XYZ file of N, CA and C in Angstrom:
378
model
N 34.340 27.253 -18.538
C 33.676 26.386 -18.010
C 33.975 25.751 -16.489
N 32.988 26.425 -15.616
C 32.870 26.746 -13.964
C 32.889 25.331 -13.911
N 33.112 24.788 -12.416
C 32.499 23.367 -12.236
C 31.345 23.935 -10.842
N 30.464 23.252 -11.205
C 29.419 23.345 -9.973
C 29.796 23.481 -8.676
N 29.165 24.360 -7.983
C 29.174 24.201 -6.720
C 28.838 23.052 -5.772
N 29.336 22.171 -4.695
C 29.419 21.458 -3.898
C 28.093 21.634 -3.181
N 26.855 21.103 -3.484
C 26.062 20.747 -2.538
C 26.062 19.603 -1.317
N 24.942 20.349 -0.361
C 25.591 19.396 1.143
C 23.940 18.364 0.753
N 24.398 17.321 0.553
C 23.164 16.242 0.030
C 21.750 16.165 1.270
N 22.389 15.860 2.488
C 21.514 16.153 3.830
C 21.206 17.179 3.779
N 21.473 18.484 3.455
C 20.573 19.723 3.581
C 19.690 20.172 2.484
N 20.135 18.896 1.630
C 19.272 19.399 0.264
C 18.156 18.149 0.080
N 17.934 17.062 1.035
C 17.271 16.005 1.129
C 16.191 16.267 2.516
N 16.844 17.267 3.155
C 16.252 17.976 4.588
C 16.490 16.917 6.016
N 17.990 16.691 5.686
C 18.526 15.610 6.826
C 19.504 16.310 7.464
N 19.138 16.975 8.521
C 20.090 18.126 9.156
C 20.543 17.748 10.978
N 21.783 17.338 10.874
C 22.088 17.133 12.226
C 22.772 18.106 12.774
N 23.014 17.984 14.095
C 23.901 18.698 15.216
C 24.776 17.798 15.888
N 25.966 17.758 15.803
C 26.948 17.351 15.942
C 27.066 16.706 17.510
N 26.706 18.037 18.460
C 26.678 17.326 19.757
C 25.090 16.546 20.415
N 24.231 16.203 19.484
C 23.017 15.872 19.576
C 22.995 14.330 18.919
N 22.264 13.257 19.539
C 22.033 11.953 19.224
C 21.222 11.675 18.408
N 19.939 12.814 18.500
C 18.711 13.068 18.000
C 18.927 13.844 16.914
N 18.175 13.382 15.619
C 18.513 14.569 14.776
C 17.499 15.797 14.883
N 17.764 16.908 14.214
C 17.279 18.447 14.152
C 15.846 17.952 13.350
N 15.965 17.300 11.935
C 15.117 16.509 11.090
C 15.495 15.394 10.503
N 14.204 14.831 10.277
C 15.050 14.027 8.463
C 14.683 12.392 9.857
N 16.179 11.361 9.350
C 16.194 10.353 9.944
C 17.600 10.425 10.519
N 17.405 9.682 11.657
C 18.627 9.344 12.758
C 20.124 9.160 12.036
N 20.884 8.827 12.488
C 22.351 8.310 12.089
C 22.193 6.864 12.391
N 21.144 6.257 12.830
C 20.767 4.960 13.181
C 20.329 4.609 11.463
N 19.912 5.310 11.153
C 18.804 5.535 9.591
C 17.477 5.260 10.099
N 16.993 5.521 11.369
C 15.591 5.006 11.678
C 14.984 6.352 11.611
N 13.632 6.434 11.186
C 12.730 7.358 11.431
C 12.256 8.169 12.838
N 12.347 9.665 13.377
C 12.034 9.747 14.463
C 10.440 9.872 14.492
N 9.932 9.476 15.820
C 8.587 9.463 16.210
C 8.342 10.153 17.286
N 7.277 10.453 17.796
C 6.468 11.325 18.658
C 6.672 10.484 19.464
N 6.588 9.333 19.701
C 6.420 8.775 21.480
C 7.778 7.839 21.382
N 8.547 7.660 22.569
C 9.289 6.935 22.794
C 9.184 5.270 22.996
N 7.902 4.728 22.438
C 7.901 3.463 22.191
C 8.182 2.574 21.001
N 9.082 1.882 20.450
C 9.738 1.335 19.211
C 8.127 0.800 18.656
N 8.163 1.241 17.803
C 6.611 1.080 16.782
C 7.047 -0.080 15.935
N 8.257 -0.443 15.503
C 8.419 -1.723 14.728
C 8.308 -3.145 15.370
N 9.114 -2.877 16.766
C 8.929 -4.173 17.678
C 7.435 -4.631 18.162
N 6.744 -3.445 18.334
C 5.043 -3.617 18.758
C 4.489 -4.907 17.362
N 5.027 -4.219 16.088
C 4.407 -5.038 14.829
C 5.078 -6.063 14.376
N 5.991 -6.330 14.542
C 6.793 -7.487 14.265
C 6.335 -8.724 13.977
N 5.828 -9.342 14.696
C 5.006 -11.017 14.224
C 3.914 -10.435 13.755
N 2.539 -9.266 13.293
C 1.935 -9.183 12.624
C 2.769 -9.539 11.316
N 3.453 -8.333 11.194
C 4.000 -7.558 9.736
C 4.822 -8.836 9.613
N 5.591 -9.698 10.004
C 5.738 -10.959 9.436
C 5.414 -11.553 8.726
N 4.165 -11.910 9.904
C 3.213 -13.055 9.058
C 2.573 -12.662 7.939
N 1.920 -11.675 8.057
C 1.265 -10.626 6.836
C 2.008 -10.547 5.400
N 2.994 -10.676 5.845
C 4.155 -10.838 4.168
C 4.568 -12.178 4.025
N 4.457 -12.896 4.942
C 4.520 -14.638 4.476
C 2.718 -15.016 4.189
N 2.119 -14.846 4.725
C 0.298 -14.874 3.795
C 0.825 -14.414 2.475
N 0.866 -12.597 2.481
C 0.928 -12.090 0.826
C 1.821 -12.582 0.123
N 3.231 -13.290 0.508
C 3.976 -13.873 -0.267
C 3.247 -15.640 -1.306
N 2.556 -15.939 0.049
C 2.198 -17.439 -0.407
C 0.899 -17.095 -1.484
N 0.072 -16.186 -0.938
C -1.472 -15.644 -1.785
C -1.096 -14.916 -3.350
N 0.161 -14.530 -3.498
C 0.418 -13.741 -4.862
C 1.311 -14.495 -5.433
N 1.289 -15.846 -5.248
C 2.322 -16.796 -6.243
C 1.425 -16.610 -7.673
N 2.440 -16.776 -8.595
C 2.003 -16.503 -9.990
C 1.564 -17.915 -10.341
N 1.811 -19.512 -10.071
C 1.253 -20.378 -10.398
C 0.220 -20.558 -9.209
N -0.968 -20.633 -9.942
C -2.364 -20.969 -9.079
C -2.012 -22.068 -8.362
N -1.511 -23.155 -8.670
C -1.589 -24.325 -8.014
C -0.628 -24.273 -6.434
N 0.417 -23.676 -6.588
C 1.404 -23.088 -5.635
C 0.847 -22.531 -4.347
N -0.678 -21.464 -4.992
C -1.355 -20.864 -3.587
C -1.790 -21.994 -2.902
N -1.929 -21.136 -1.949
C -2.953 -22.149 -0.947
C -4.364 -22.032 -0.988
N -4.896 -23.091 -0.564
C -6.543 -23.026 -0.931
C -6.759 -21.965 0.271
N -8.564 -21.873 0.314
C -9.107 -20.762 1.075
C -9.198 -21.561 2.499
N -9.033 -22.828 2.657
C -8.941 -23.016 4.107
C -7.239 -22.856 4.433
N -6.390 -23.300 3.918
C -5.445 -22.771 4.080
C -5.078 -20.903 4.426
N -5.213 -20.518 3.419
C -4.991 -18.940 4.027
C -6.097 -18.704 5.073
N -7.065 -18.893 5.662
C -7.701 -18.885 6.927
C -7.124 -19.224 8.053
N -6.213 -20.698 7.541
C -5.887 -20.826 9.265
C -4.428 -20.296 9.319
N -3.977 -19.775 7.972
C -2.763 -18.746 8.593
C -2.894 -18.250 9.927
N -1.721 -17.579 10.748
C -1.644 -17.201 11.837
C -2.341 -15.824 11.714
N -1.501 -15.311 10.262
C -2.033 -13.738 10.638
C -3.561 -13.581 10.123
N -4.346 -14.733 9.971
C -5.624 -14.435 9.736
C -6.419 -15.097 11.392
N -5.997 -15.870 11.925
C -6.496 -16.730 13.125
C -7.398 -16.135 13.311
N -7.028 -14.881 14.197
C -8.495 -14.500 15.333
C -9.771 -14.508 13.939
N -9.385 -13.744 12.796
C -10.880 -13.647 12.179
C -11.751 -15.151 11.517
N -10.956 -16.214 11.992
C -11.003 -17.358 11.168
C -12.424 -17.873 12.055
N -13.521 -18.295 11.887
C -14.054 -19.603 12.557
C -14.770 -20.530 11.727
N -14.536 -21.819 11.600
C -14.764 -22.672 11.074
C -16.055 -23.201 10.652
N -17.437 -22.716 11.753
C -18.596 -22.745 11.771
C -19.315 -21.855 10.576
N -18.546 -20.842 10.545
C -19.494 -20.099 9.913
C -19.014 -19.752 8.211
N -17.761 -20.313 7.930
C -17.477 -20.158 6.162
C -17.460 -21.332 5.867
N -18.218 -20.903 4.572
C -18.391 -22.605 3.645
C -16.920 -22.617 2.967
N -17.263 -23.862 2.005
C -16.333 -24.150 1.719
C -16.444 -24.849 0.473
N -15.283 -24.680 -0.490
C -15.474 -25.496 -2.020
C -14.484 -26.258 -2.649
N -14.616 -26.830 -3.523
C -13.378 -27.207 -4.083
C -12.772 -26.537 -4.963
N -11.721 -27.187 -5.988
C -10.928 -26.509 -6.746
C -11.557 -26.183 -7.633
N -11.041 -24.667 -8.399
C -11.555 -24.211 -9.486
C -10.527 -25.221 -10.412
N -11.141 -25.750 -11.682
C -10.451 -26.117 -12.785
C -10.212 -25.493 -14.140
N -9.768 -24.806 -14.204
C -9.228 -23.894 -15.797
C -9.093 -24.622 -17.032
N -9.691 -25.324 -17.942
C -9.494 -25.985 -18.759
C -8.339 -25.602 -20.213
N -7.840 -24.096 -19.788
C -6.859 -23.640 -20.433
C -5.771 -23.461 -19.815
N -5.731 -24.239 -18.615
C -4.569 -24.256 -17.797
C -2.968 -24.530 -18.422
N -3.172 -25.664 -19.041
C -2.179 -26.570 -19.601
C -1.800 -26.658 -20.992
N -2.414 -25.656 -21.943
C -3.151 -25.426 -23.419
C -2.331 -23.820 -23.771
N -1.186 -24.469 -25.042
C -0.740 -23.365 -25.453
C -1.502 -22.682 -26.775
N -1.422 -21.432 -26.340
C -2.670 -20.997 -27.672
C -1.834 -19.719 -27.650
N -2.141 -19.095 -29.001
C -1.647 -18.239 -29.743
C -1.893 -16.522 -28.996
N -2.089 -15.423 -29.152
C -2.546 -14.616 -28.694
C -4.206 -14.086 -28.876
N -4.134 -14.696 -30.779
C -5.243 -14.369 -31.103
C -6.246 -15.444 -30.449
N -5.787 -16.486 -30.158
C -6.470 -17.209 -29.228
C -7.095 -17.315 -28.178
N -6.107 -16.551 -27.619
C -6.511 -16.134 -25.661
C -7.428 -14.912 -26.074
N -7.106 -14.326 -27.194
C -8.120 -13.254 -26.852
C -9.609 -13.406 -27.424
N -9.763 -14.888 -28.027
C -11.161 -15.015 -28.727
C -11.727 -15.564 -27.203
N -10.744 -16.480 -26.581
C -11.539 -17.707 -25.586
C -11.857 -16.499 -23.941
N -11.184 -15.146 -23.974
C -11.238 -14.482 -22.739
C -12.509 -13.625 -23.439
N -12.379 -13.310 -25.156
C -13.962 -12.498 -24.619
C -15.181 -13.549 -25.134
N -14.904 -14.576 -25.177
C -16.244 -15.635 -25.298
C -16.438 -15.707 -23.680
N -15.548 -16.037 -23.028
C -15.867 -15.850 -21.698
C -16.215 -14.684 -20.610
N -15.919 -13.913 -21.066
C -16.789 -11.996 -20.710
C -18.020 -12.374 -21.341
N -18.364 -13.018 -22.407
C -19.719 -12.625 -23.344
C -20.747 -13.790 -22.331
N -20.147 -15.042 -22.077
C -20.782 -15.857 -21.732
C -20.825 -16.034 -19.942
N -20.493 -14.879 -19.294
C -20.600 -14.477 -17.622
C -21.828 -14.662 -17.186
N -22.180 -15.554 -16.030
C -23.386 -14.944 -15.534
C -23.417 -14.582 -14.228
N -23.560 -13.609 -13.907
C -23.403 -13.255 -12.334
C -24.127 -14.314 -11.383
N -23.385 -15.031 -10.272
C -24.427 -15.237 -9.322
C -25.089 -14.683 -8.693
N -26.266 -15.832 -8.073
C -27.576 -15.105 -7.425
C -27.004 -15.257 -5.784
N -27.175 -13.893 -5.628
C -26.828 -13.935 -4.140
C -27.848 -14.176 -3.242
N -29.116 -14.729 -3.501
C -29.965 -14.983 -2.716
C -30.211 -15.832 -1.705
């Protein structure tokens, strides 16, 4: 059985470097950054919105609904600050789910959800 020939993984995945140049020929630079067409560092200009947006998403996607921010708290977040106007946005109270803290079997959950779907009446947007 013959051993398989060695492969140059840099070339296999399109990362080609010239030892005399700092800038890569293609792909990713030796510092692990993608080449950009402009000299401006894009990551630095988007750092604040990116970090605050990730922070907002992290709080909104919390599994436990009791840990999620309210609408007012989410809209007051720095990421959405420029789009938020207290005068133009209505507010509402907390929605309480009567099944939230109750243990049900899978069959009971299916029945509950089916009845909720059957009894749903869409709101009138008039």
